[in-house]
């Protein structure tokens, strides 16, 4: 718990420096959070160059409007929300998982590991990771999005509600139903039971 407080404090201090016109703080934000924007944005736009341009424009807009943005924000959430608005305005919609998407995420050197690798410990074999990946692919577009936001991106249900334009209870219901679908898809094995137990710990 103390570590989490330290992170929040450091983020708040970083944002304050950025708001004050500190270019070093702005550069640090760019380097620290760009990979999250790529991993989230690629769920909407598979055009790598187009996505790069949109993220670049987002940071330029953020710098130019630093005097008017809120004094207190969760930086990663703020950036992902802003990028989503840009993508939607450009007529991009959330895409379901695909092999092409996974290939891109693994090749791009700033994108972190896949959702199952973040949730499950490193001892889980590739075959078991594939089992989970296949289960997630069978979910609806919105169910995949909520699983990504909650377990991979680490957003709270309240933040997800804002990102997906849903009521808080609706988010909880959708997440519960998505986990139920995963449970139905996974084979009844000790691994599957442990996997679902791990998911429910985050609810």
PDB file of C-alpha atoms in Angstrom:
ATOM      1  CA  UNK A   1       0.000   0.000   0.000  1.00  0.00           C
ATOM      2  CA  UNK A   2       2.775   2.561   0.725  1.00  0.00           C
ATOM      3  CA  UNK A   3       4.193   1.922  -2.743  1.00  0.00           C
ATOM      4  CA  UNK A   4       0.875   2.835  -4.297  1.00  0.00           C
ATOM      5  CA  UNK A   5       0.818   6.103  -2.334  1.00  0.00           C
ATOM      6  CA  UNK A   6       4.345   6.890  -3.495  1.00  0.00           C
ATOM      7  CA  UNK A   7       3.354   6.319  -7.102  1.00  0.00           C
ATOM      8  CA  UNK A   8       0.333   8.603  -6.731  1.00  0.00           C
ATOM      9  CA  UNK A   9       2.479  11.276  -5.114  1.00  0.00           C
ATOM     10  CA  UNK A  10       5.129  11.075  -7.833  1.00  0.00           C
ATOM     11  CA  UNK A  11       2.486  11.245 -10.553  1.00  0.00           C
ATOM     12  CA  UNK A  12       0.891  14.277  -8.921  1.00  0.00           C
ATOM     13  CA  UNK A  13       4.261  16.008  -8.665  1.00  0.00           C
ATOM     14  CA  UNK A  14       5.059  15.169 -12.284  1.00  0.00           C
ATOM     15  CA  UNK A  15       1.745  16.574 -13.472  1.00  0.00           C
ATOM     16  CA  UNK A  16       2.267  19.739 -11.447  1.00  0.00           C
ATOM     17  CA  UNK A  17       5.664  20.240 -13.094  1.00  0.00           C
ATOM     18  CA  UNK A  18       4.096  19.683 -16.503  1.00  0.00           C
ATOM     19  CA  UNK A  19       1.349  22.183 -15.733  1.00  0.00           C
ATOM     20  CA  UNK A  20       4.062  24.681 -14.803  1.00  0.00           C
ATOM     21  CA  UNK A  21       5.657  24.374 -18.231  1.00  0.00           C
ATOM     22  CA  UNK A  22       8.464  21.971 -17.317  1.00  0.00           C
ATOM     23  CA  UNK A  23       9.508  20.411 -20.650  1.00  0.00           C
ATOM     24  CA  UNK A  24      11.493  17.680 -18.898  1.00  0.00           C
ATOM     25  CA  UNK A  25       8.317  16.585 -17.100  1.00  0.00           C
ATOM     26  CA  UNK A  26       6.431  16.626 -20.400  1.00  0.00           C
ATOM     27  CA  UNK A  27       9.113  14.452 -22.013  1.00  0.00           C
ATOM     28  CA  UNK A  28       8.965  12.032 -19.104  1.00  0.00           C
ATOM     29  CA  UNK A  29       5.183  11.733 -19.429  1.00  0.00           C
ATOM     30  CA  UNK A  30       5.598  11.068 -23.149  1.00  0.00           C
ATOM     31  CA  UNK A  31       8.192   8.344 -22.616  1.00  0.00           C
ATOM     32  CA  UNK A  32       6.364   6.734 -19.713  1.00  0.00           C
ATOM     33  CA  UNK A  33       2.857   6.584 -21.151  1.00  0.00           C
ATOM     34  CA  UNK A  34       3.247   6.298 -24.932  1.00  0.00           C
ATOM     35  CA  UNK A  35       3.370   2.501 -24.777  1.00  0.00           C
ATOM     36  CA  UNK A  36       0.012   2.420 -22.958  1.00  0.00           C
ATOM     37  CA  UNK A  37      -1.508   4.631 -25.634  1.00  0.00           C
ATOM     38  CA  UNK A  38      -0.232   2.341 -28.381  1.00  0.00           C
ATOM     39  CA  UNK A  39      -1.522  -0.780 -26.672  1.00  0.00           C
ATOM     40  CA  UNK A  40      -4.920   0.814 -26.088  1.00  0.00           C
ATOM     41  CA  UNK A  41      -5.170   2.696 -29.365  1.00  0.00           C
ATOM     42  CA  UNK A  42      -4.352  -0.357 -31.452  1.00  0.00           C
ATOM     43  CA  UNK A  43      -7.575  -1.881 -30.188  1.00  0.00           C
ATOM     44  CA  UNK A  44      -9.275   0.739 -32.349  1.00  0.00           C
ATOM     45  CA  UNK A  45      -6.846   1.568 -35.150  1.00  0.00           C
ATOM     46  CA  UNK A  46      -4.543  -1.010 -36.764  1.00  0.00           C
ATOM     47  CA  UNK A  47      -2.860   1.555 -38.988  1.00  0.00           C
ATOM     48  CA  UNK A  48       0.433   1.941 -37.170  1.00  0.00           C
ATOM     49  CA  UNK A  49       1.468   5.218 -38.786  1.00  0.00           C
ATOM     50  CA  UNK A  50      -1.965   6.755 -38.355  1.00  0.00           C
ATOM     51  CA  UNK A  51      -1.973   5.786 -34.694  1.00  0.00           C
ATOM     52  CA  UNK A  52       1.493   7.281 -34.204  1.00  0.00           C
ATOM     53  CA  UNK A  53       0.294  10.544 -35.739  1.00  0.00           C
ATOM     54  CA  UNK A  54      -2.786  10.670 -33.513  1.00  0.00           C
ATOM     55  CA  UNK A  55      -0.760  10.043 -30.366  1.00  0.00           C
ATOM     56  CA  UNK A  56       1.775  12.660 -31.432  1.00  0.00           C
ATOM     57  CA  UNK A  57      -1.038  15.157 -32.016  1.00  0.00           C
ATOM     58  CA  UNK A  58      -2.535  14.282 -28.638  1.00  0.00           C
ATOM     59  CA  UNK A  59       0.675  15.213 -26.823  1.00  0.00           C
ATOM     60  CA  UNK A  60       1.016  18.446 -28.784  1.00  0.00           C
ATOM     61  CA  UNK A  61      -2.565  19.381 -27.888  1.00  0.00           C
ATOM     62  CA  UNK A  62      -1.938  18.466 -24.254  1.00  0.00           C
ATOM     63  CA  UNK A  63       1.145  20.678 -24.089  1.00  0.00           C
ATOM     64  CA  UNK A  64      -0.612  23.601 -25.752  1.00  0.00           C
ATOM     65  CA  UNK A  65      -3.608  23.332 -23.418  1.00  0.00           C
ATOM     66  CA  UNK A  66      -1.675  22.634 -20.208  1.00  0.00           C
ATOM     67  CA  UNK A  67      -2.950  25.867 -18.632  1.00  0.00           C
ATOM     68  CA  UNK A  68      -6.571  24.753 -18.948  1.00  0.00           C
ATOM     69  CA  UNK A  69      -6.413  21.051 -18.055  1.00  0.00           C
ATOM     70  CA  UNK A  70      -7.292  19.901 -14.552  1.00  0.00           C
ATOM     71  CA  UNK A  71      -4.736  20.322 -11.780  1.00  0.00           C
ATOM     72  CA  UNK A  72      -5.274  16.752 -10.573  1.00  0.00           C
ATOM     73  CA  UNK A  73      -5.548  13.828 -12.995  1.00  0.00           C
ATOM     74  CA  UNK A  74      -4.668  10.151 -13.231  1.00  0.00           C
ATOM     75  CA  UNK A  75      -2.279  10.607 -16.132  1.00  0.00           C
ATOM     76  CA  UNK A  76      -2.643   7.224 -17.835  1.00  0.00           C
ATOM     77  CA  UNK A  77      -6.424   7.350 -17.618  1.00  0.00           C
ATOM     78  CA  UNK A  78      -6.507  10.957 -18.829  1.00  0.00           C
ATOM     79  CA  UNK A  79      -4.365  10.114 -21.859  1.00  0.00           C
ATOM     80  CA  UNK A  80      -6.292   6.962 -22.795  1.00  0.00           C
ATOM     81  CA  UNK A  81      -9.605   8.782 -22.468  1.00  0.00           C
ATOM     82  CA  UNK A  82      -8.337  11.648 -24.625  1.00  0.00           C
ATOM     83  CA  UNK A  83      -7.029   9.244 -27.269  1.00  0.00           C
ATOM     84  CA  UNK A  84     -10.310   7.355 -27.332  1.00  0.00           C
ATOM     85  CA  UNK A  85     -12.205  10.575 -27.999  1.00  0.00           C
ATOM     86  CA  UNK A  86      -9.829  11.352 -30.875  1.00  0.00           C
ATOM     87  CA  UNK A  87     -10.261   7.867 -32.318  1.00  0.00           C
ATOM     88  CA  UNK A  88     -14.034   7.984 -32.078  1.00  0.00           C
ATOM     89  CA  UNK A  89     -14.110  11.412 -33.728  1.00  0.00           C
ATOM     90  CA  UNK A  90     -12.046   9.870 -36.534  1.00  0.00           C
ATOM     91  CA  UNK A  91     -14.697   7.130 -36.835  1.00  0.00           C
ATOM     92  CA  UNK A  92     -12.639   4.357 -35.271  1.00  0.00           C
ATOM     93  CA  UNK A  93     -14.416   1.813 -33.093  1.00  0.00           C
ATOM     94  CA  UNK A  94     -13.107  -0.801 -30.681  1.00  0.00           C
ATOM     95  CA  UNK A  95     -11.975  -3.897 -32.579  1.00  0.00           C
ATOM     96  CA  UNK A  96     -12.208  -7.483 -31.420  1.00  0.00           C
ATOM     97  CA  UNK A  97      -8.966  -9.369 -30.830  1.00  0.00           C
ATOM     98  CA  UNK A  98      -7.166 -10.735 -33.868  1.00  0.00           C
ATOM     99  CA  UNK A  99      -3.954 -12.515 -34.718  1.00  0.00           C
ATOM    100  CA  UNK A 100      -2.783  -9.443 -36.594  1.00  0.00           C
ATOM    101  CA  UNK A 101      -3.328  -7.335 -33.507  1.00  0.00           C
ATOM    102  CA  UNK A 102      -1.406  -9.712 -31.265  1.00  0.00           C
ATOM    103  CA  UNK A 103       1.463  -9.857 -33.769  1.00  0.00           C
ATOM    104  CA  UNK A 104       1.718  -6.077 -33.790  1.00  0.00           C
ATOM    105  CA  UNK A 105       1.662  -5.798 -30.011  1.00  0.00           C
ATOM    106  CA  UNK A 106       4.478  -8.305 -29.660  1.00  0.00           C
ATOM    107  CA  UNK A 107       6.590  -6.679 -32.394  1.00  0.00           C
ATOM    108  CA  UNK A 108       6.277  -3.103 -31.188  1.00  0.00           C
ATOM    109  CA  UNK A 109       9.130  -2.694 -28.713  1.00  0.00           C
ATOM    110  CA  UNK A 110       7.331  -0.213 -26.453  1.00  0.00           C
ATOM    111  CA  UNK A 111       4.201  -2.309 -25.924  1.00  0.00           C
ATOM    112  CA  UNK A 112       4.068  -4.448 -22.831  1.00  0.00           C
ATOM    113  CA  UNK A 113       3.058  -8.087 -22.555  1.00  0.00           C
ATOM    114  CA  UNK A 114      -0.393  -9.399 -23.398  1.00  0.00           C
ATOM    115  CA  UNK A 115      -3.306  -9.380 -20.972  1.00  0.00           C
ATOM    116  CA  UNK A 116      -2.854 -12.945 -19.793  1.00  0.00           C
ATOM    117  CA  UNK A 117       0.877 -12.449 -19.183  1.00  0.00           C
ATOM    118  CA  UNK A 118       0.131  -9.501 -16.922  1.00  0.00           C
ATOM    119  CA  UNK A 119      -2.400 -11.386 -14.846  1.00  0.00           C
ATOM    120  CA  UNK A 120      -0.899 -14.844 -14.627  1.00  0.00           C
ATOM    121  CA  UNK A 121       2.561 -15.471 -13.189  1.00  0.00           C
ATOM    122  CA  UNK A 122       5.545 -16.202 -15.423  1.00  0.00           C
ATOM    123  CA  UNK A 123       5.336 -19.956 -14.813  1.00  0.00           C
ATOM    124  CA  UNK A 124       2.224 -20.298 -16.968  1.00  0.00           C
ATOM    125  CA  UNK A 125       3.173 -22.071 -20.203  1.00  0.00           C
ATOM    126  CA  UNK A 126       2.537 -20.711 -23.677  1.00  0.00           C
ATOM    127  CA  UNK A 127      -0.122 -23.329 -24.333  1.00  0.00           C
ATOM    128  CA  UNK A 128      -2.085 -22.218 -21.287  1.00  0.00           C
ATOM    129  CA  UNK A 129      -1.759 -18.577 -22.289  1.00  0.00           C
ATOM    130  CA  UNK A 130      -3.161 -19.494 -25.689  1.00  0.00           C
ATOM    131  CA  UNK A 131      -6.074 -21.197 -23.947  1.00  0.00           C
ATOM    132  CA  UNK A 132      -6.978 -17.960 -22.205  1.00  0.00           C
ATOM    133  CA  UNK A 133      -6.401 -15.902 -25.330  1.00  0.00           C
ATOM    134  CA  UNK A 134      -8.817 -18.090 -27.286  1.00  0.00           C
ATOM    135  CA  UNK A 135     -11.433 -17.730 -24.553  1.00  0.00           C
ATOM    136  CA  UNK A 136     -11.155 -13.936 -24.636  1.00  0.00           C
ATOM    137  CA  UNK A 137     -11.463 -13.905 -28.435  1.00  0.00           C
ATOM    138  CA  UNK A 138     -14.879 -15.532 -28.128  1.00  0.00           C
ATOM    139  CA  UNK A 139     -16.243 -12.628 -26.106  1.00  0.00           C
ATOM    140  CA  UNK A 140     -18.267  -9.819 -27.636  1.00  0.00           C
ATOM    141  CA  UNK A 141     -16.481  -6.610 -28.627  1.00  0.00           C
ATOM    142  CA  UNK A 142     -17.590  -4.778 -25.471  1.00  0.00           C
ATOM    143  CA  UNK A 143     -16.729  -7.741 -23.251  1.00  0.00           C
ATOM    144  CA  UNK A 144     -13.231  -7.853 -24.718  1.00  0.00           C
ATOM    145  CA  UNK A 145     -12.877  -4.139 -24.166  1.00  0.00           C
ATOM    146  CA  UNK A 146     -13.871  -4.329 -20.522  1.00  0.00           C
ATOM    147  CA  UNK A 147     -11.522  -7.269 -19.861  1.00  0.00           C
ATOM    148  CA  UNK A 148      -8.685  -5.293 -21.462  1.00  0.00           C
ATOM    149  CA  UNK A 149      -9.435  -2.148 -19.484  1.00  0.00           C
ATOM    150  CA  UNK A 150      -9.868  -3.896 -16.139  1.00  0.00           C
ATOM    151  CA  UNK A 151      -7.186  -6.563 -16.103  1.00  0.00           C
ATOM    152  CA  UNK A 152      -4.610  -5.376 -18.614  1.00  0.00           C
ATOM    153  CA  UNK A 153      -4.838  -1.594 -18.390  1.00  0.00           C
ATOM    154  CA  UNK A 154      -5.608  -1.708 -14.671  1.00  0.00           C
ATOM    155  CA  UNK A 155      -8.441   0.840 -14.688  1.00  0.00           C
ATOM    156  CA  UNK A 156     -11.049   0.896 -11.944  1.00  0.00           C
ATOM    157  CA  UNK A 157     -14.707   0.164 -12.635  1.00  0.00           C
ATOM    158  CA  UNK A 158     -15.460   3.866 -12.183  1.00  0.00           C
ATOM    159  CA  UNK A 159     -12.859   4.831 -14.792  1.00  0.00           C
ATOM    160  CA  UNK A 160     -14.137   2.142 -17.148  1.00  0.00           C
ATOM    161  CA  UNK A 161     -17.657   3.496 -16.758  1.00  0.00           C
ATOM    162  CA  UNK A 162     -16.430   6.889 -17.973  1.00  0.00           C
ATOM    163  CA  UNK A 163     -14.364   5.455 -20.820  1.00  0.00           C
ATOM    164  CA  UNK A 164     -17.166   3.224 -22.082  1.00  0.00           C
ATOM    165  CA  UNK A 165     -19.958   5.719 -21.357  1.00  0.00           C
ATOM    166  CA  UNK A 166     -21.755   3.284 -19.074  1.00  0.00           C
ATOM    167  CA  UNK A 167     -23.247   3.347 -15.602  1.00  0.00           C
ATOM    168  CA  UNK A 168     -21.113   1.903 -12.833  1.00  0.00           C
ATOM    169  CA  UNK A 169     -23.490  -0.999 -12.195  1.00  0.00           C
ATOM    170  CA  UNK A 170     -23.619  -1.768 -15.905  1.00  0.00           C
ATOM    171  CA  UNK A 171     -19.829  -2.057 -15.909  1.00  0.00           C
ATOM    172  CA  UNK A 172     -19.965  -4.492 -13.008  1.00  0.00           C
ATOM    173  CA  UNK A 173     -22.621  -6.549 -14.767  1.00  0.00           C
ATOM    174  CA  UNK A 174     -20.747  -6.621 -18.073  1.00  0.00           C
ATOM    175  CA  UNK A 175     -17.510  -7.621 -16.364  1.00  0.00           C
ATOM    176  CA  UNK A 176     -19.265 -10.380 -14.416  1.00  0.00           C
ATOM    177  CA  UNK A 177     -20.881 -11.716 -17.590  1.00  0.00           C
ATOM    178  CA  UNK A 178     -17.563 -11.605 -19.473  1.00  0.00           C
ATOM    179  CA  UNK A 179     -15.868 -13.619 -16.743  1.00  0.00           C
ATOM    180  CA  UNK A 180     -18.749 -16.065 -16.849  1.00  0.00           C
ATOM    181  CA  UNK A 181     -18.265 -16.535 -20.586  1.00  0.00           C
ATOM    182  CA  UNK A 182     -14.542 -17.143 -20.075  1.00  0.00           C
ATOM    183  CA  UNK A 183     -15.349 -19.692 -17.404  1.00  0.00           C
ATOM    184  CA  UNK A 184     -17.709 -21.528 -19.743  1.00  0.00           C
ATOM    185  CA  UNK A 185     -15.122 -21.569 -22.542  1.00  0.00           C
ATOM    186  CA  UNK A 186     -12.130 -22.733 -20.538  1.00  0.00           C
ATOM    187  CA  UNK A 187     -11.694 -26.411 -19.969  1.00  0.00           C
ATOM    188  CA  UNK A 188     -12.443 -27.690 -16.466  1.00  0.00           C
ATOM    189  CA  UNK A 189      -8.842 -28.112 -15.377  1.00  0.00           C
ATOM    190  CA  UNK A 190      -6.865 -27.072 -12.285  1.00  0.00           C
ATOM    191  CA  UNK A 191      -5.317 -24.331 -14.423  1.00  0.00           C
ATOM    192  CA  UNK A 192      -8.715 -23.015 -15.490  1.00  0.00           C
ATOM    193  CA  UNK A 193      -9.939 -22.911 -11.904  1.00  0.00           C
ATOM    194  CA  UNK A 194      -6.806 -21.092 -10.770  1.00  0.00           C
ATOM    195  CA  UNK A 195      -7.145 -18.661 -13.659  1.00  0.00           C
ATOM    196  CA  UNK A 196     -10.714 -17.743 -12.779  1.00  0.00           C
ATOM    197  CA  UNK A 197      -9.791 -17.375  -9.107  1.00  0.00           C
ATOM    198  CA  UNK A 198      -7.069 -14.925 -10.161  1.00  0.00           C
ATOM    199  CA  UNK A 199      -9.531 -12.915 -12.237  1.00  0.00           C
ATOM    200  CA  UNK A 200     -12.054 -12.636  -9.422  1.00  0.00           C
ATOM    201  CA  UNK A 201      -9.412 -11.330  -7.026  1.00  0.00           C
ATOM    202  CA  UNK A 202      -9.378  -8.116  -9.077  1.00  0.00           C
ATOM    203  CA  UNK A 203     -13.116  -7.458  -8.882  1.00  0.00           C
TER     204      UNK A 203
END
